[in-house]
Amino acid sequence: TTQPTESNVDVLIIGAGPAGLMAAAWMAHCGVRARIVDKRNTKIFCGQADGLQCRSLEIFDSLGFADRAWKEANHMIEICMWNPGSDGVIRRSDRIPDTIVGLSRFQQIVLNQGRIERFFLDNIKKHSGDSIHVERGVLPESLEIDASKADDDAAYPVTVRLRTLTEEESAPPQQQQLAAGSKGKSGSVADGMFRSNLVHEDDEDELIRKSKTRDPGASEIVHAKYVIGCDGARSWTRRALGFELQGEATDFIWGVMDVIPITDFPDIRMRCAIHSAENGSLMVIPRENKLVRLYIQLKEVTPDASGRADRSKITPDLIFSAAQKILSPYKIDYEYCDWWTAYQIGQRVGTSFDAHSRVFLAGDAVHTHSPKAGQGMNVSMQDCFNLGWKVALVAQGICKRSILSTYQSERRRVAQDLIDFDHKFAKLFSGRPAKDVMDAEGVSMEEFKDAFLKGNLFASGLSVNYGPSNLVVKAGDAVAQGDGSIKHVNSAKLEREVSAEVFAKKQALATGLPVGMRFNSFKVLNQACARPWHFQERLKADGRFRVVLFAGNILNPDQKERVNRFCEQLDNQGSFLKRATPPGKEVDSVIEVLTIHSAKRTETELLRDFPATLHPYNEHTGWDYNKVFVDDVSYHEGFGDAYTNYGVDKERGCVVAVRPDQYVGWVGDLEDFEDLQGYFEGCMVFRSATANGVNGANGVKGLP
Ligand code: FAD
């Protein structure tokens, strides 16, 4: 037999679903050598996840493709609740906005997962110069970590043996069906059951065995610095690490159908939560291209003694007739079905999200739950939006390896919250509505509405608040112990503790920018050209940290003096800005300083009033006009009132450090430079203060 080829790669990503593609996108945007493999020979074309939450859209915007999703998607504006009246007939009982008003510049939209994967693939191609592309029909057959080299920055301690499948071996069953005919009611319809949790056999071993009998030598050995396992709910990587998902399945079984409905139900183009008196519940999700997704509770299918439902009983006809009963007396039918599946509700979360900070698990591989709240794809992508830049910057020697532990401390808590939320929500959704207040077995519709409203904030992805770590400087969720000591829960190992008192003072400088939460967005104007920008648009996912200087009223001489002093410290050769930047690189290549001031735009001048540090000069391209912004009224787009909204004092301002994923890491005063220096020292690799030829800063190369 032939010897397998061997190679090194910085990051190997296993699985090219939404989570894996997000990880690959970070590698492309940060310029990291990475590979991504998937056992299937194609991406998804229809079905599966479809809801995109506000936070996911903000993330897409930072990557550069929110506009594509926004244009193609169906926009979800209102939710209608339908419950049985005293006569037992369903009627509309409430209307609420689908997205909490004012929460984000985006609102929830729906578009199928296949399109989202397409946007990612295009984006990764563009930003990696086509050097990162999904290698399809490739899956791992073994994975080993050399723990003795786990702390060696130069080492490639993870060895993965990859196997390449034939076209036939890697084709999902769905594809063969699609080839078989039309998608009409009688024709063949894309069936998502092969990926459903009701189908539980693991096919990897079988695929590898077959492939080995065909060609024993068809494998390749990859030595990786880091591996990210994004291989879905039945994750091979998770099993290879010996990690488990903890939690339970419930008895609730739901069907999902994407159809073009023919109906007299009045709210078919609204998102609806429908509880029938006796026939179960239904959720309506209006979609793009006249499609509507129906989530339908299947009361007639129940799990057997082993806890598993018999999937052979579940057909589109069975699912749809359940929907017809729930919607009665309204009529519903269809001629075209795009996709269907069924799943058993269960909530599980991974015990561990990483091994030796070398192999990480993300997405469905570490949390599974019911899909109705549209969380699966969103939380999975957000896992990798949290993880990707950390791995990228550590692999490039820009950040310290110790930041990698924050992935688990930050995301496991989100996964746990998600599971708790889903547990509550699924129970309220699958329960029969209470007949009256004495009906203890039934679900109170008031309680359901309440949970829906609260759930909406959680589901937007914007309530995430990361605990203290060397990336998030704040007081912990401190819990006083019996002995009087304080224990921080849900926090990574801390190098620098901050007392609650000190932290409260810092946070008071920017009450609208809670440390640990994502940097909210308001409109500001570019000082040089007066164009309005949502400030978040300036926080691109390019792997850079940012220091946002709220310069306050720059026309006040005392305040100007404070700003000058802050900039002098930045210019110092020993400053974090200089020491975190590798020699020869532009001064803003690792940490970018952005300014928002509050004086009148027309009374201020970029070159006269702002130190050069805030708009660095480059000998080839001149001044940087994209770094100084003003909180002022625009000609065409109103007034963002950013200082008020961020809760920052208009005279004195403050300073905020922002992570590459847009989370607020530190807040302080203009005089807290040393503390800010400490923040960056805690997470970044500093170069020696003398040997640093950083380009473009004040007093360094290029300034006239
Ligand atoms: P996945 O999207 O599962 O991606 C995993 C990838 O890894 C796949 O491309 C797979 O081919 C690949 N892979 C698996 N094993 C290996 C291996 N050994 N080697 C190499 N590659 C491998 N969410 C909703 O919000 N709404 C819904 O209605 C909804 N319906 C769903 C229906 C079904 C049938 C399924 C399976 C999921 C559904 N989801 C839904 C969930 C949503 O699709 C997931 O939460 C989301 O896709 C998770 O992304 P991921 O990248 O973590 O995993």
PDB file of N, CA and C and ligand atoms in Angstrom, residues 14-20 37-40 48-50 113 138-140 192 195-196 204 230-233 236 256 293 295 339 341 362-365 371 374-377 380, ligand 1:
ATOM      1  N   ILE A  14     -13.390  20.707  11.220  1.00  0.00           N
ATOM      2  CA  ILE A  14     -14.113  19.496  10.803  1.00  0.00           C
ATOM      3  C   ILE A  14     -15.604  19.805  10.776  1.00  0.00           C
ATOM      4  N   GLY A  15     -16.198  19.780   9.575  1.00  0.00           N
ATOM      5  CA  GLY A  15     -17.625  20.083   9.433  1.00  0.00           C
ATOM      6  C   GLY A  15     -17.830  21.464   8.853  1.00  0.00           C
ATOM      7  N   ALA A  16     -18.625  21.555   7.779  1.00  0.00           N
ATOM      8  CA  ALA A  16     -18.832  22.833   7.103  1.00  0.00           C
ATOM      9  C   ALA A  16     -20.295  23.247   7.144  1.00  0.00           C
ATOM     10  N   GLY A  17     -20.927  23.090   8.306  1.00  0.00           N
ATOM     11  CA  GLY A  17     -22.254  23.674   8.542  1.00  0.00           C
ATOM     12  C   GLY A  17     -22.037  25.130   8.959  1.00  0.00           C
ATOM     13  N   PRO A  18     -23.072  25.763   9.475  1.00  0.00           N
ATOM     14  CA  PRO A  18     -22.944  27.175   9.861  1.00  0.00           C
ATOM     15  C   PRO A  18     -21.799  27.431  10.855  1.00  0.00           C
ATOM     16  N   ALA A  19     -21.583  26.528  11.800  1.00  0.00           N
ATOM     17  CA  ALA A  19     -20.520  26.756  12.781  1.00  0.00           C
ATOM     18  C   ALA A  19     -19.146  26.671  12.118  1.00  0.00           C
ATOM     19  N   GLY A  20     -18.913  25.612  11.360  1.00  0.00           N
ATOM     20  CA  GLY A  20     -17.613  25.429  10.712  1.00  0.00           C
ATOM     21  C   GLY A  20     -17.305  26.547   9.726  1.00  0.00           C
ATOM     22  N   VAL A  37     -12.937  20.560   6.268  1.00  0.00           N
ATOM     23  CA  VAL A  37     -13.384  19.346   5.570  1.00  0.00           C
ATOM     24  C   VAL A  37     -14.815  19.012   5.978  1.00  0.00           C
ATOM     25  N   ASP A  38     -15.538  18.346   5.072  1.00  0.00           N
ATOM     26  CA  ASP A  38     -16.899  17.908   5.388  1.00  0.00           C
ATOM     27  C   ASP A  38     -17.144  16.556   4.725  1.00  0.00           C
ATOM     28  N   LYS A  39     -17.790  15.677   5.435  1.00  0.00           N
ATOM     29  CA  LYS A  39     -17.985  14.328   4.905  1.00  0.00           C
ATOM     30  C   LYS A  39     -18.978  14.294   3.747  1.00  0.00           C
ATOM     31  N   ARG A  40     -19.858  15.294   3.683  1.00  0.00           N
ATOM     32  CA  ARG A  40     -20.854  15.312   2.610  1.00  0.00           C
ATOM     33  C   ARG A  40     -20.297  15.964   1.346  1.00  0.00           C
ATOM     34  N   GLN A  48     -33.823  22.598   7.082  1.00  0.00           N
ATOM     35  CA  GLN A  48     -33.082  22.868   8.326  1.00  0.00           C
ATOM     36  C   GLN A  48     -33.319  24.284   8.823  1.00  0.00           C
ATOM     37  N   ALA A  49     -32.297  24.900   9.397  1.00  0.00           N
ATOM     38  CA  ALA A  49     -32.531  26.161  10.092  1.00  0.00           C
ATOM     39  C   ALA A  49     -32.889  27.281   9.121  1.00  0.00           C
ATOM     40  N   ASP A  50     -33.606  28.269   9.616  1.00  0.00           N
ATOM     41  CA  ASP A  50     -33.952  29.389   8.751  1.00  0.00           C
ATOM     42  C   ASP A  50     -33.983  30.745   9.452  1.00  0.00           C
ATOM     43  N   GLN A 113     -31.085  27.834   5.385  1.00  0.00           N
ATOM     44  CA  GLN A 113     -29.693  27.589   5.771  1.00  0.00           C
ATOM     45  C   GLN A 113     -28.771  27.460   4.555  1.00  0.00           C
ATOM     46  N   VAL A 138     -14.575  14.367   2.686  1.00  0.00           N
ATOM     47  CA  VAL A 138     -13.384  14.079   3.493  1.00  0.00           C
ATOM     48  C   VAL A 138     -13.797  14.018   4.961  1.00  0.00           C
ATOM     49  N   LEU A 139     -13.373  12.949   5.650  1.00  0.00           N
ATOM     50  CA  LEU A 139     -13.715  12.872   7.074  1.00  0.00           C
ATOM     51  C   LEU A 139     -12.555  12.275   7.872  1.00  0.00           C
ATOM     52  N   PRO A 140     -12.517  12.634   9.161  1.00  0.00           N
ATOM     53  CA  PRO A 140     -11.417  12.135   9.980  1.00  0.00           C
ATOM     54  C   PRO A 140     -11.640  10.680  10.373  1.00  0.00           C
ATOM     55  N   GLY A 192     -35.633  15.546   5.206  1.00  0.00           N
ATOM     56  CA  GLY A 192     -34.511  15.838   6.083  1.00  0.00           C
ATOM     57  C   GLY A 192     -34.315  14.786   7.160  1.00  0.00           C
ATOM     58  N   ARG A 195     -30.962  13.483   8.578  1.00  0.00           N
ATOM     59  CA  ARG A 195     -30.156  14.245   9.522  1.00  0.00           C
ATOM     60  C   ARG A 195     -30.923  14.492  10.818  1.00  0.00           C
ATOM     61  N   SER A 196     -32.113  13.925  10.926  1.00  0.00           N
ATOM     62  CA  SER A 196     -32.940  14.173  12.105  1.00  0.00           C
ATOM     63  C   SER A 196     -32.416  13.382  13.300  1.00  0.00           C
ATOM     64  N   GLU A 204     -20.353   7.140  10.293  1.00  0.00           N
ATOM     65  CA  GLU A 204     -18.931   7.377   9.982  1.00  0.00           C
ATOM     66  C   GLU A 204     -18.129   6.088   9.940  1.00  0.00           C
ATOM     67  N   CYS A 230     -16.790  20.978  14.301  1.00  0.00           N
ATOM     68  CA  CYS A 230     -18.115  21.582  14.075  1.00  0.00           C
ATOM     69  C   CYS A 230     -18.951  20.576  13.327  1.00  0.00           C
ATOM     70  N   ASP A 231     -18.887  19.313  13.760  1.00  0.00           N
ATOM     71  CA  ASP A 231     -19.502  18.261  12.964  1.00  0.00           C
ATOM     72  C   ASP A 231     -20.871  17.839  13.481  1.00  0.00           C
ATOM     73  N   GLY A 232     -21.621  18.810  13.992  1.00  0.00           N
ATOM     74  CA  GLY A 232     -23.048  18.595  14.238  1.00  0.00           C
ATOM     75  C   GLY A 232     -23.375  17.768  15.471  1.00  0.00           C
ATOM     76  N   ALA A 233     -24.671  17.513  15.624  1.00  0.00           N
ATOM     77  CA  ALA A 233     -25.183  16.918  16.853  1.00  0.00           C
ATOM     78  C   ALA A 233     -24.579  15.544  17.161  1.00  0.00           C
ATOM     79  N   TRP A 236     -18.494  13.431  15.485  1.00  0.00           N
ATOM     80  CA  TRP A 236     -17.441  12.417  15.546  1.00  0.00           C
ATOM     81  C   TRP A 236     -16.310  12.929  16.445  1.00  0.00           C
ATOM     82  N   VAL A 256     -41.794  19.037  10.819  1.00  0.00           N
ATOM     83  CA  VAL A 256     -41.527  20.325  10.173  1.00  0.00           C
ATOM     84  C   VAL A 256     -41.810  20.172   8.690  1.00  0.00           C
ATOM     85  N   ARG A 293     -43.033  27.797   6.633  1.00  0.00           N
ATOM     86  CA  ARG A 293     -42.626  26.633   7.427  1.00  0.00           C
ATOM     87  C   ARG A 293     -43.651  26.403   8.529  1.00  0.00           C
ATOM     88  N   TYR A 295     -44.204  24.213  12.000  1.00  0.00           N
ATOM     89  CA  TYR A 295     -43.733  23.292  13.044  1.00  0.00           C
ATOM     90  C   TYR A 295     -44.981  22.706  13.676  1.00  0.00           C
ATOM     91  N   TRP A 339     -39.500  20.610   1.614  1.00  0.00           N
ATOM     92  CA  TRP A 339     -38.676  19.829   2.539  1.00  0.00           C
ATOM     93  C   TRP A 339     -39.520  19.470   3.749  1.00  0.00           C
ATOM     94  N   THR A 341     -39.254  17.225   7.809  1.00  0.00           N
ATOM     95  CA  THR A 341     -38.517  16.373   8.748  1.00  0.00           C
ATOM     96  C   THR A 341     -39.333  16.231  10.032  1.00  0.00           C
ATOM     97  N   ALA A 362     -17.834  23.043  18.758  1.00  0.00           N
ATOM     98  CA  ALA A 362     -18.738  24.193  18.650  1.00  0.00           C
ATOM     99  C   ALA A 362     -20.022  23.806  17.940  1.00  0.00           C
ATOM    100  N   GLY A 363     -21.055  24.576  18.177  1.00  0.00           N
ATOM    101  CA  GLY A 363     -22.330  24.383  17.491  1.00  0.00           C
ATOM    102  C   GLY A 363     -23.104  23.209  18.052  1.00  0.00           C
ATOM    103  N   ASP A 364     -23.845  22.551  17.165  1.00  0.00           N
ATOM    104  CA  ASP A 364     -24.664  21.416  17.593  1.00  0.00           C
ATOM    105  C   ASP A 364     -23.821  20.329  18.262  1.00  0.00           C
ATOM    106  N   ALA A 365     -22.536  20.305  18.019  1.00  0.00           N
ATOM    107  CA  ALA A 365     -21.661  19.311  18.642  1.00  0.00           C
ATOM    108  C   ALA A 365     -21.657  19.451  20.168  1.00  0.00           C
ATOM    109  N   PRO A 371     -35.838  23.167  17.649  1.00  0.00           N
ATOM    110  CA  PRO A 371     -35.499  24.243  16.715  1.00  0.00           C
ATOM    111  C   PRO A 371     -36.495  25.400  16.671  1.00  0.00           C
ATOM    112  N   GLY A 374     -35.689  29.002  16.816  1.00  0.00           N
ATOM    113  CA  GLY A 374     -34.737  29.436  15.794  1.00  0.00           C
ATOM    114  C   GLY A 374     -33.366  29.742  16.359  1.00  0.00           C
ATOM    115  N   GLN A 375     -32.926  28.935  17.288  1.00  0.00           N
ATOM    116  CA  GLN A 375     -31.661  29.243  17.955  1.00  0.00           C
ATOM    117  C   GLN A 375     -30.467  28.443  17.436  1.00  0.00           C
ATOM    118  N   GLY A 376     -30.730  27.233  16.932  1.00  0.00           N
ATOM    119  CA  GLY A 376     -29.639  26.302  16.631  1.00  0.00           C
ATOM    120  C   GLY A 376     -28.542  26.898  15.779  1.00  0.00           C
ATOM    121  N   MET A 377     -28.930  27.370  14.618  1.00  0.00           N
ATOM    122  CA  MET A 377     -27.929  27.909  13.702  1.00  0.00           C
ATOM    123  C   MET A 377     -27.299  29.182  14.269  1.00  0.00           C
ATOM    124  N   SER A 380     -24.933  28.400  17.137  1.00  0.00           N
ATOM    125  CA  SER A 380     -23.782  27.671  16.602  1.00  0.00           C
ATOM    126  C   SER A 380     -22.803  28.616  15.904  1.00  0.00           C
TER     127      SER A 380
HETATM  128  P1  FAD B   1     -24.496  21.166  11.205  1.00  0.00           P
HETATM  129  O1  FAD B   1     -25.262  22.161  10.436  1.00  0.00           O
HETATM  130  O2  FAD B   1     -25.153  19.888  11.542  1.00  0.00           O
HETATM  131  O3  FAD B   1     -23.194  20.889  10.368  1.00  0.00           O
HETATM  132  C1  FAD B   1     -22.343  19.828  10.613  1.00  0.00           C
HETATM  133  C2  FAD B   1     -21.549  19.539   9.362  1.00  0.00           C
HETATM  134  O4  FAD B   1     -20.552  18.594   9.675  1.00  0.00           O
HETATM  135  C3  FAD B   1     -22.396  18.956   8.235  1.00  0.00           C
HETATM  136  O5  FAD B   1     -22.125  19.630   7.044  1.00  0.00           O
HETATM  137  C4  FAD B   1     -21.950  17.488   8.195  1.00  0.00           C
HETATM  138  O6  FAD B   1     -21.979  16.958   6.890  1.00  0.00           O
HETATM  139  C5  FAD B   1     -20.545  17.586   8.706  1.00  0.00           C
HETATM  140  N1  FAD B   1     -20.067  16.373   9.373  1.00  0.00           N
HETATM  141  C6  FAD B   1     -20.722  15.604  10.251  1.00  0.00           C
HETATM  142  N2  FAD B   1     -19.951  14.600  10.663  1.00  0.00           N
HETATM  143  C7  FAD B   1     -18.768  14.741  10.039  1.00  0.00           C
HETATM  144  C8  FAD B   1     -17.562  14.018  10.061  1.00  0.00           C
HETATM  145  N3  FAD B   1     -17.424  12.951  10.816  1.00  0.00           N
HETATM  146  N4  FAD B   1     -16.552  14.434   9.286  1.00  0.00           N
HETATM  147  C9  FAD B   1     -16.682  15.527   8.483  1.00  0.00           C
HETATM  148  N5  FAD B   1     -17.804  16.242   8.442  1.00  0.00           N
HETATM  149  C10 FAD B   1     -18.840  15.868   9.205  1.00  0.00           C
HETATM  150  N6  FAD B   1     -32.571  24.850  13.348  1.00  0.00           N
HETATM  151  C11 FAD B   1     -33.481  25.804  13.343  1.00  0.00           C
HETATM  152  O7  FAD B   1     -33.189  26.890  13.824  1.00  0.00           O
HETATM  153  N7  FAD B   1     -34.716  25.590  12.791  1.00  0.00           N
HETATM  154  C12 FAD B   1     -35.037  24.386  12.233  1.00  0.00           C
HETATM  155  O8  FAD B   1     -36.146  24.176  11.765  1.00  0.00           O
HETATM  156  C13 FAD B   1     -34.107  23.376  12.205  1.00  0.00           C
HETATM  157  N8  FAD B   1     -34.380  22.183  11.666  1.00  0.00           N
HETATM  158  C14 FAD B   1     -33.433  21.218  11.636  1.00  0.00           C
HETATM  159  C15 FAD B   1     -33.714  20.017  11.053  1.00  0.00           C
HETATM  160  C16 FAD B   1     -32.748  19.048  10.992  1.00  0.00           C
HETATM  161  C17 FAD B   1     -33.067  17.744  10.345  1.00  0.00           C
HETATM  162  C18 FAD B   1     -31.475  19.280  11.545  1.00  0.00           C
HETATM  163  C19 FAD B   1     -30.395  18.260  11.472  1.00  0.00           C
HETATM  164  C20 FAD B   1     -31.205  20.487  12.140  1.00  0.00           C
HETATM  165  C21 FAD B   1     -32.179  21.463  12.197  1.00  0.00           C
HETATM  166  N9  FAD B   1     -31.930  22.691  12.795  1.00  0.00           N
HETATM  167  C22 FAD B   1     -32.855  23.645  12.795  1.00  0.00           C
HETATM  168  C23 FAD B   1     -30.700  22.942  13.505  1.00  0.00           C
HETATM  169  C24 FAD B   1     -29.690  23.662  12.704  1.00  0.00           C
HETATM  170  O9  FAD B   1     -29.637  23.156  11.398  1.00  0.00           O
HETATM  171  C25 FAD B   1     -28.397  23.447  13.439  1.00  0.00           C
HETATM  172  O10 FAD B   1     -28.525  23.937  14.751  1.00  0.00           O
HETATM  173  C26 FAD B   1     -27.237  24.125  12.775  1.00  0.00           C
HETATM  174  O11 FAD B   1     -27.105  23.673  11.464  1.00  0.00           O
HETATM  175  C27 FAD B   1     -25.995  23.820  13.576  1.00  0.00           C
HETATM  176  O12 FAD B   1     -24.879  24.117  12.860  1.00  0.00           O
HETATM  177  P2  FAD B   1     -23.566  23.240  13.006  1.00  0.00           P
HETATM  178  O13 FAD B   1     -22.638  23.843  12.036  1.00  0.00           O
HETATM  179  O14 FAD B   1     -23.202  23.167  14.424  1.00  0.00           O
HETATM  180  O15 FAD B   1     -23.954  21.758  12.585  1.00  0.00           O
END
